[in-house]
Structures are given as structure tokens and as C-alpha cells.
PDB file of C-alpha atoms in Angstrom:
ATOM      1  CA  MET A   1     -19.193 -29.384 -10.270  1.00 37.00           C
ATOM      2  CA  LYS A   2     -18.977 -26.202  -8.231  1.00 40.00           C
ATOM      3  CA  SER A   3     -17.234 -25.858  -4.895  1.00 41.00           C
ATOM      4  CA  LYS A   4     -16.926 -22.172  -4.169  1.00 48.00           C
ATOM      5  CA  ALA A   5     -15.700 -22.459  -0.613  1.00 42.00           C
ATOM      6  CA  LEU A   6     -12.931 -24.899  -1.517  1.00 43.00           C
ATOM      7  CA  ILE A   7     -11.784 -22.901  -4.530  1.00 45.00           C
ATOM      8  CA  ILE A   8     -11.611 -19.668  -2.528  1.00 45.00           C
ATOM      9  CA  LEU A   9      -9.915 -21.385   0.415  1.00 44.00           C
ATOM     10  CA  SER A  10      -7.353 -22.974  -1.904  1.00 47.00           C
ATOM     11  CA  SER A  11      -6.642 -19.645  -3.590  1.00 47.00           C
ATOM     12  CA  ILE A  12      -6.094 -17.964  -0.218  1.00 45.00           C
ATOM     13  CA  LEU A  13      -3.745 -20.713   0.933  1.00 48.00           C
ATOM     14  CA  ILE A  14      -1.723 -20.588  -2.285  1.00 47.00           C
ATOM     15  CA  ALA A  15      -1.434 -16.801  -2.052  1.00 44.00           C
ATOM     16  CA  SER A  16      -0.795 -16.751   1.704  1.00 44.00           C
ATOM     17  CA  CYS A  17       2.974 -16.764   1.288  1.00 45.00           C
ATOM     18  CA  GLY A  18       2.791 -13.088   0.357  1.00 46.00           C
ATOM     19  CA  SER A  19       0.393 -10.207   0.232  1.00 56.00           C
ATOM     20  CA  MET A  20       1.225  -9.273  -3.365  1.00 80.00           C
ATOM     21  CA  ARG A  21      -0.876 -10.425  -6.292  1.00 86.00           C
ATOM     22  CA  PRO A  22       0.582 -13.656  -7.816  1.00 90.00           C
ATOM     23  CA  GLN A  23       2.530 -12.950 -10.984  1.00 91.00           C
ATOM     24  CA  ASN A  24       0.804 -15.771 -12.883  1.00 94.00           C
ATOM     25  CA  ALA A  25      -2.683 -14.400 -12.181  1.00 94.00           C
ATOM     26  CA  SER A  26      -4.582 -12.448 -14.840  1.00 95.00           C
ATOM     27  CA  ASN A  27      -3.067  -9.063 -15.601  1.00 95.00           C
ATOM     28  CA  TYR A  28      -6.275  -7.073 -15.964  1.00 96.00           C
ATOM     29  CA  GLN A  29      -4.539  -3.741 -16.417  1.00 93.00           C
ATOM     30  CA  GLN A  30      -2.684  -5.134 -19.434  1.00 94.00           C
ATOM     31  CA  ASP A  31      -5.006  -7.784 -20.907  1.00 96.00           C
ATOM     32  CA  LEU A  32      -8.558  -6.662 -20.098  1.00 97.00           C
ATOM     33  CA  ILE A  33     -10.102  -4.457 -22.773  1.00 97.00           C
ATOM     34  CA  THR A  34     -12.830  -2.094 -21.531  1.00 97.00           C
ATOM     35  CA  PRO A  35     -14.354   1.027 -23.074  1.00 97.00           C
ATOM     36  CA  GLU A  36     -13.002   4.282 -21.718  1.00 97.00           C
ATOM     37  CA  GLU A  37     -16.161   6.014 -22.873  1.00 96.00           C
ATOM     38  CA  THR A  38     -19.442   5.175 -24.593  1.00 96.00           C
ATOM     39  CA  ASP A  39     -22.272   7.424 -25.768  1.00 94.00           C
ATOM     40  CA  ASN A  40     -23.648   7.840 -22.236  1.00 93.00           C
ATOM     41  CA  PHE A  41     -21.027   6.466 -19.841  1.00 95.00           C
ATOM     42  CA  VAL A  42     -17.402   7.167 -18.969  1.00 97.00           C
ATOM     43  CA  LEU A  43     -14.912   5.020 -17.033  1.00 97.00           C
ATOM     44  CA  THR A  44     -13.765   6.857 -13.894  1.00 97.00           C
ATOM     45  CA  GLU A  45     -12.182   4.203 -11.637  1.00 96.00           C
ATOM     46  CA  SER A  46     -10.395   0.854 -11.982  1.00 96.00           C
ATOM     47  CA  SER A  47      -9.093  -1.302  -9.116  1.00 95.00           C
ATOM     48  CA  THR A  48      -7.450  -4.731  -9.341  1.00 95.00           C
ATOM     49  CA  PHE A  49      -7.682  -6.809  -6.153  1.00 93.00           C
ATOM     50  CA  ASP A  50      -4.621  -8.587  -4.749  1.00 91.00           C
ATOM     51  CA  GLU A  51      -6.757 -11.716  -4.282  1.00 90.00           C
ATOM     52  CA  PRO A  52      -7.036 -13.224  -7.812  1.00 93.00           C
ATOM     53  CA  MET A  53     -10.497 -14.660  -7.139  1.00 92.00           C
ATOM     54  CA  LEU A  54     -11.854 -11.119  -6.800  1.00 92.00           C
ATOM     55  CA  GLY A  55     -10.575  -9.898 -10.163  1.00 95.00           C
ATOM     56  CA  ILE A  56     -11.064  -6.234 -11.047  1.00 96.00           C
ATOM     57  CA  ALA A  57     -13.676  -3.590 -10.223  1.00 97.00           C
ATOM     58  CA  LEU A  58     -14.599  -0.781 -12.634  1.00 98.00           C
ATOM     59  CA  LYS A  59     -16.763   2.285 -12.037  1.00 97.00           C
ATOM     60  CA  TYR A  60     -18.617   4.126 -14.790  1.00 97.00           C
ATOM     61  CA  ASP A  61     -20.350   7.482 -14.525  1.00 94.00           C
ATOM     62  CA  ASN A  62     -23.516   8.425 -16.364  1.00 91.00           C
ATOM     63  CA  LYS A  63     -22.851  11.665 -18.260  1.00 90.00           C
ATOM     64  CA  GLN A  64     -26.427  12.867 -17.769  1.00 87.00           C
ATOM     65  CA  TYR A  65     -27.134  11.530 -14.251  1.00 86.00           C
ATOM     66  CA  PRO A  66     -23.933  11.738 -12.136  1.00 86.00           C
ATOM     67  CA  THR A  67     -25.610  10.222  -9.055  1.00 86.00           C
ATOM     68  CA  ASP A  68     -26.158   6.913 -10.864  1.00 90.00           C
ATOM     69  CA  ILE A  69     -23.974   4.049  -9.632  1.00 90.00           C
ATOM     70  CA  ILE A  70     -22.643   1.731 -12.343  1.00 95.00           C
ATOM     71  CA  ASN A  71     -20.071  -0.827 -11.226  1.00 97.00           C
ATOM     72  CA  VAL A  72     -18.605  -3.610 -13.364  1.00 98.00           C
ATOM     73  CA  TYR A  73     -16.670  -6.585 -12.004  1.00 97.00           C
ATOM     74  CA  VAL A  74     -14.627  -9.154 -13.941  1.00 98.00           C
ATOM     75  CA  TYR A  75     -13.405 -12.173 -11.976  1.00 96.00           C
ATOM     76  CA  PRO A  76     -12.715 -15.917 -12.420  1.00 96.00           C
ATOM     77  CA  ILE A  77     -15.466 -18.503 -12.258  1.00 95.00           C
ATOM     78  CA  ASP A  78     -15.094 -20.339  -8.932  1.00 89.00           C
ATOM     79  CA  SER A  79     -15.478 -23.785 -10.473  1.00 89.00           C
ATOM     80  CA  ILE A  80     -13.409 -26.345 -12.346  1.00 88.00           C
ATOM     81  CA  THR A  81     -16.018 -26.608 -15.108  1.00 87.00           C
ATOM     82  CA  TRP A  82     -18.625 -24.226 -16.482  1.00 90.00           C
ATOM     83  CA  GLU A  83     -20.178 -25.971 -19.473  1.00 88.00           C
ATOM     84  CA  ASN A  84     -23.653 -25.494 -18.000  1.00 91.00           C
ATOM     85  CA  THR A  85     -23.647 -21.728 -18.321  1.00 93.00           C
ATOM     86  CA  ASP A  86     -27.216 -21.250 -17.113  1.00 94.00           C
ATOM     87  CA  GLU A  87     -26.533 -23.192 -13.913  1.00 94.00           C
ATOM     88  CA  ILE A  88     -23.302 -21.312 -13.247  1.00 95.00           C
ATOM     89  CA  ILE A  89     -24.922 -17.922 -13.802  1.00 97.00           C
ATOM     90  CA  SER A  90     -27.970 -18.801 -11.681  1.00 96.00           C
ATOM     91  CA  SER A  91     -25.742 -19.888  -8.815  1.00 94.00           C
ATOM     92  CA  GLU A  92     -23.672 -16.708  -9.024  1.00 95.00           C
ATOM     93  CA  MET A  93     -26.806 -14.564  -9.075  1.00 96.00           C
ATOM     94  CA  GLY A  94     -27.882 -16.266  -5.861  1.00 95.00           C
ATOM     95  CA  ASP A  95     -24.539 -15.339  -4.329  1.00 93.00           C
ATOM     96  CA  ILE A  96     -24.995 -11.725  -5.432  1.00 93.00           C
ATOM     97  CA  ILE A  97     -28.374 -11.518  -3.692  1.00 94.00           C
ATOM     98  CA  ASP A  98     -26.742 -12.998  -0.589  1.00 94.00           C
ATOM     99  CA  GLU A  99     -24.079 -10.266  -0.743  1.00 92.00           C
ATOM    100  CA  VAL A 100     -26.774  -7.583  -0.788  1.00 92.00           C
ATOM    101  CA  ASP A 101     -28.511  -9.189   2.200  1.00 93.00           C
ATOM    102  CA  PHE A 102     -25.192  -9.337   4.050  1.00 93.00           C
ATOM    103  CA  ALA A 103     -24.689  -5.605   3.389  1.00 91.00           C
ATOM    104  CA  ILE A 104     -28.131  -5.023   4.914  1.00 93.00           C
ATOM    105  CA  GLU A 105     -27.218  -7.138   7.951  1.00 93.00           C
ATOM    106  CA  GLN A 106     -24.061  -5.042   8.363  1.00 92.00           C
ATOM    107  CA  GLY A 107     -26.108  -1.851   8.357  1.00 93.00           C
ATOM    108  CA  HIS A 108     -24.990  -0.441   5.005  1.00 90.00           C
ATOM    109  CA  TYR A 109     -28.632  -0.453   3.894  1.00 92.00           C
ATOM    110  CA  LYS A 110     -31.881  -0.578   5.824  1.00 95.00           C
ATOM    111  CA  SER A 111     -33.833  -3.012   3.657  1.00 96.00           C
ATOM    112  CA  ARG A 112     -34.679  -4.155   0.139  1.00 96.00           C
ATOM    113  CA  SER A 113     -37.749  -5.265  -1.723  1.00 96.00           C
ATOM    114  CA  PRO A 114     -38.137  -8.884  -2.909  1.00 97.00           C
ATOM    115  CA  GLU A 115     -35.963  -9.493  -5.957  1.00 96.00           C
ATOM    116  CA  THR A 116     -37.162 -10.392  -9.434  1.00 96.00           C
ATOM    117  CA  ILE A 117     -34.762 -12.588 -11.425  1.00 97.00           C
ATOM    118  CA  GLU A 118     -35.116 -13.042 -15.157  1.00 97.00           C
ATOM    119  CA  ASN A 119     -33.140 -14.033 -18.217  1.00 97.00           C
ATOM    120  CA  PHE A 120     -31.506 -11.084 -19.935  1.00 97.00           C
ATOM    121  CA  SER A 121     -30.203 -11.201 -23.491  1.00 97.00           C
ATOM    122  CA  PHE A 122     -29.565  -8.868 -26.393  1.00 97.00           C
ATOM    123  CA  LYS A 123     -27.874  -9.039 -29.772  1.00 96.00           C
ATOM    124  CA  ILE A 124     -25.244  -6.732 -31.258  1.00 93.00           C
ATOM    125  CA  GLY A 125     -24.574  -7.590 -34.867  1.00 91.00           C
ATOM    126  CA  GLU A 126     -24.282 -11.361 -35.026  1.00 92.00           C
ATOM    127  CA  LYS A 127     -23.264 -11.823 -31.389  1.00 94.00           C
ATOM    128  CA  LEU A 128     -25.801 -12.783 -28.743  1.00 96.00           C
ATOM    129  CA  TYR A 129     -25.170 -11.826 -25.117  1.00 97.00           C
ATOM    130  CA  SER A 130     -27.082 -13.978 -22.635  1.00 97.00           C
ATOM    131  CA  GLY A 131     -27.123 -13.703 -18.871  1.00 98.00           C
ATOM    132  CA  LYS A 132     -29.421 -13.049 -15.946  1.00 98.00           C
ATOM    133  CA  LYS A 133     -30.782  -9.910 -14.342  1.00 97.00           C
ATOM    134  CA  SER A 134     -32.124  -9.254 -10.855  1.00 97.00           C
ATOM    135  CA  SER A 135     -34.163  -6.205  -9.870  1.00 95.00           C
ATOM    136  CA  PHE A 136     -35.112  -4.817  -6.461  1.00 94.00           C
ATOM    137  CA  THR A 137     -35.410  -1.560  -4.541  1.00 92.00           C
ATOM    138  CA  LEU A 138     -32.844  -0.715  -1.862  1.00 92.00           C
ATOM    139  CA  THR A 139     -33.586   1.591   1.047  1.00 94.00           C
ATOM    140  CA  ASN A 140     -30.583   3.208   2.714  1.00 90.00           C
ATOM    141  CA  ARG A 141     -30.194   4.314   6.315  1.00 90.00           C
ATOM    142  CA  ASN A 142     -31.650   7.727   5.455  1.00 90.00           C
ATOM    143  CA  ASP A 143     -34.768   6.125   3.942  1.00 92.00           C
ATOM    144  CA  ALA A 144     -33.760   7.095   0.408  1.00 89.00           C
ATOM    145  CA  GLU A 145     -34.818   4.527  -2.191  1.00 90.00           C
ATOM    146  CA  TYR A 146     -32.584   3.235  -4.969  1.00 89.00           C
ATOM    147  CA  PHE A 147     -33.689   1.268  -8.016  1.00 91.00           C
ATOM    148  CA  SER A 148     -31.108  -1.487  -8.204  1.00 93.00           C
ATOM    149  CA  ASN A 149     -30.168  -4.185 -10.704  1.00 95.00           C
ATOM    150  CA  SER A 150     -27.544  -6.896 -10.946  1.00 96.00           C
ATOM    151  CA  TYR A 151     -26.495  -8.628 -14.164  1.00 98.00           C
ATOM    152  CA  VAL A 152     -24.270 -11.672 -14.643  1.00 98.00           C
ATOM    153  CA  PHE A 153     -22.659 -12.979 -17.837  1.00 98.00           C
ATOM    154  CA  VAL A 154     -19.966 -15.555 -18.590  1.00 97.00           C
ATOM    155  CA  ASP A 155     -17.089 -15.046 -21.020  1.00 96.00           C
ATOM    156  CA  LYS A 156     -14.206 -17.525 -21.272  1.00 96.00           C
ATOM    157  CA  ASP A 157     -13.481 -18.537 -17.650  1.00 96.00           C
ATOM    158  CA  LYS A 158     -14.682 -15.222 -16.214  1.00 97.00           C
ATOM    159  CA  TYR A 159     -17.841 -13.745 -14.785  1.00 97.00           C
ATOM    160  CA  ILE A 160     -18.781 -10.246 -15.900  1.00 98.00           C
ATOM    161  CA  LYS A 161     -21.050  -8.686 -13.290  1.00 98.00           C
ATOM    162  CA  PHE A 162     -22.854  -5.347 -13.400  1.00 97.00           C
ATOM    163  CA  ARG A 163     -24.276  -3.645 -10.303  1.00 96.00           C
ATOM    164  CA  THR A 164     -26.372  -0.570 -11.010  1.00 94.00           C
ATOM    165  CA  SER A 165     -28.302   1.692  -8.629  1.00 91.00           C
ATOM    166  CA  PHE A 166     -30.278   4.850  -9.274  1.00 89.00           C
ATOM    167  CA  ASP A 167     -31.369   7.373  -6.666  1.00 84.00           C
ATOM    168  CA  SER A 168     -35.150   7.705  -6.975  1.00 76.00           C
ATOM    169  CA  ARG A 169     -34.904  11.371  -5.936  1.00 76.00           C
ATOM    170  CA  ALA A 170     -32.519  12.304  -8.751  1.00 72.00           C
ATOM    171  CA  THR A 171     -33.654  10.312 -11.762  1.00 65.00           C
ATOM    172  CA  VAL A 172     -36.665   8.679 -13.334  1.00 61.00           C
ATOM    173  CA  GLU A 173     -37.420   5.063 -12.473  1.00 61.00           C
ATOM    174  CA  TRP A 174     -35.326   3.008 -14.843  1.00 69.00           C
ATOM    175  CA  ASN A 175     -32.782   0.196 -14.838  1.00 78.00           C
ATOM    176  CA  GLY A 176     -29.241  -0.539 -15.952  1.00 91.00           C
ATOM    177  CA  ASP A 177     -30.117  -2.180 -19.271  1.00 94.00           C
ATOM    178  CA  SER A 178     -28.742   0.660 -21.367  1.00 92.00           C
ATOM    179  CA  ALA A 179     -25.449   0.661 -19.454  1.00 94.00           C
ATOM    180  CA  VAL A 180     -25.035  -3.075 -19.963  1.00 97.00           C
ATOM    181  CA  LYS A 181     -25.871  -2.864 -23.660  1.00 96.00           C
ATOM    182  CA  GLU A 182     -23.347  -0.069 -24.211  1.00 96.00           C
ATOM    183  CA  ILE A 183     -20.474  -1.350 -22.081  1.00 97.00           C
ATOM    184  CA  LEU A 184     -20.596  -5.171 -22.246  1.00 98.00           C
ATOM    185  CA  PRO A 185     -20.029  -5.580 -26.022  1.00 97.00           C
ATOM    186  CA  GLU A 186     -16.783  -3.608 -25.743  1.00 97.00           C
ATOM    187  CA  ILE A 187     -15.344  -5.750 -22.936  1.00 98.00           C
ATOM    188  CA  VAL A 188     -12.758  -8.395 -23.883  1.00 97.00           C
ATOM    189  CA  VAL A 189     -11.661 -10.520 -20.931  1.00 98.00           C
ATOM    190  CA  PRO A 190      -8.236 -12.187 -20.571  1.00 97.00           C
ATOM    191  CA  ASP A 191      -7.792 -15.893 -21.236  1.00 96.00           C
ATOM    192  CA  GLU A 192      -7.605 -18.320 -18.314  1.00 96.00           C
ATOM    193  CA  SER A 193      -4.530 -17.465 -16.258  1.00 96.00           C
ATOM    194  CA  ALA A 194      -1.833 -19.943 -15.257  1.00 96.00           C
ATOM    195  CA  TYR A 195      -2.823 -19.261 -11.658  1.00 95.00           C
ATOM    196  CA  MET A 196      -6.432 -20.360 -12.182  1.00 94.00           C
ATOM    197  CA  LYS A 197      -5.427 -23.262 -14.424  1.00 93.00           C
ATOM    198  CA  ASN A 198      -3.146 -24.622 -11.687  1.00 92.00           C
ATOM    199  CA  LEU A 199      -5.747 -23.965  -8.992  1.00 91.00           C
ATOM    200  CA  ARG A 200      -8.448 -25.831 -10.899  1.00 92.00           C
ATOM    201  CA  ALA A 201      -6.066 -28.718 -11.666  1.00 91.00           C
ATOM    202  CA  GLU A 202      -5.187 -29.084  -7.977  1.00 89.00           C
ATOM    203  CA  HIS A 203      -8.844 -29.000  -7.039  1.00 83.00           C
ATOM    204  CA  GLN A 204      -9.634 -31.640  -9.662  1.00 83.00           C
ATOM    205  CA  LYS A 205      -6.903 -33.868  -8.209  1.00 82.00           C
ATOM    206  CA  GLU A 206      -8.429 -33.495  -4.757  1.00 81.00           C
ATOM    207  CA  ILE A 207     -11.873 -34.386  -6.074  1.00 72.00           C
ATOM    208  CA  THR A 208     -10.493 -37.449  -7.870  1.00 74.00           C
ATOM    209  CA  LYS A 209      -8.561 -38.568  -4.789  1.00 71.00           C
ATOM    210  CA  ASN A 210     -11.644 -38.274  -2.587  1.00 71.00           C
ATOM    211  CA  LEU A 211     -13.749 -40.144  -5.152  1.00 65.00           C
ATOM    212  CA  ILE A 212     -11.269 -43.019  -5.314  1.00 74.00           C
ATOM    213  CA  LYS A 213     -11.156 -43.122  -1.510  1.00 65.00           C
ATOM    214  CA  SER A 214     -14.953 -43.243  -1.306  1.00 68.00           C
ATOM    215  CA  LEU A 215     -15.167 -46.019  -3.910  1.00 64.00           C
ATOM    216  CA  PHE A 216     -12.515 -48.019  -2.077  1.00 56.00           C
ATOM    217  CA  GLN A 217     -14.339 -47.638   1.242  1.00 71.00           C
ATOM    218  CA  ALA A 218     -17.620 -48.646  -0.401  1.00 66.00           C
ATOM    219  CA  SER A 219     -16.035 -51.757  -1.915  1.00 63.00           C
ATOM    220  CA  GLN A 220     -14.510 -52.704   1.424  1.00 65.00           C
ATOM    221  CA  GLU A 221     -17.837 -52.327   3.189  1.00 68.00           C
ATOM    222  CA  SER A 222     -19.566 -54.463   0.578  1.00 66.00           C
ATOM    223  CA  GLN A 223     -17.147 -57.385   1.071  1.00 64.00           C
ATOM    224  CA  PRO A 224     -18.817 -60.397   2.719  1.00 63.00           C
ATOM    225  CA  ASN A 225     -17.835 -61.064   6.305  1.00 61.00           C
ATOM    226  CA  THR A 226     -16.034 -64.429   6.326  1.00 58.00           C
ATOM    227  CA  GLU A 227     -15.596 -64.643  10.101  1.00 56.00           C
TER     228      GLU A 227
END
């Protein structure tokens, strides 16, 4: 069961006593393993957000095409369970498309083409990586077009998201597949943090309490009226 709004609201309330990142949240700088450099890409920026639900943002540069935009995000799954990986990934991809549309509404971009969403998987050695990929063209305020892709994968209790964009004036029409295939296999995410474990446990308690309350109300309403 997924309740993004409640999870995020709960995390904000728990962290509201201070602006610093909770000490029991994932330490991405210490525990996240990412490649500093691959054959074609090099890590140039890394930023951990104070809000634990936002995780960490990484920026990679393409050695051959410096105008390419390759961003990687690692952040907790906003749910108490994630056994149905396909459902979780599909829902998150929908949120990513909504984020792009919100950026358009805010004037950061002028428009985008309709998105195409498809399954995306590849194998390195014996390990299979399975996720989803969306593709669309973004037009900025100067009418420049960008070929853009988003990718979502799940590892442990984390999402791994790629956002790639390529300036049509500076490169051939291509996508971020090669970046994902080079970078993703070298990423090792931290285990579930104490912060997220506690947050999910509290949310589960709230769900259980509401369920018991609903069942009690239903049983009361079903009692025969003896008056």
C-alpha cells in the first residue's frame, strides 16, 4: 500500500524540530557507492538533501558531449511495502512525468511532446537490471529542443532515478541508455535507515489503527436496532 502524501508529511513533521538532516537517516556520503568515472562519464557533483525523503542527487558529465545533462537520484521508496516492484516503479514514473509538467507550468520549459513509457532492462554478467524508461522531447523558453529520458529502478528500499537530456543542436539524436548501463551497475545503495524504518513502522501503526476503527464502526452500524 502506497501513501506518498502521508509518508512525506510524516517525514517533514518528524524532522521539523530542526533544519539539520536526522542523524539516523541514510549517510549517502559514507554508505552510497557510486562510480567516480566510467568509460564515457565522470561524476562532477554530489548533493545530499536535508530532507531524508529526497535522498541524494548526482551529476555526471559526458566526456565527449559536455552539454549533455545526466542526473542520478537515490532516495527512499515512499511506501511501507514494495514487493510489487512493477507497480511501485510505474507509480513513481507517473510522479516523474508530473514533475516535468509542473516545471513547464512554472515556466522552466515551454512544452514537451507526449511521453512514451516502456520497460527497460539489461543484463551485466548474471545480474538483471529491470526498470522503466520514459522518452519525450522538451522545448525550453528559447525554443531549443532537448531529447529527454527518465529511468526508474528499485534496489533495497531505494529508488534509483536517472534524468537525461541532450541538446538537439549539439549532439545526435540519442538517449540515456548508455549512461544508465555504465553507471547503474556500479551503484550500491545503503540499507534501510533507522529513520525510514521508524517512519514506516509509525505509518503502519496509523494504518492499522484506522482499519480497526473502520471495522468497529462497521460492526456497530450492522447491529440490529432493538428500540
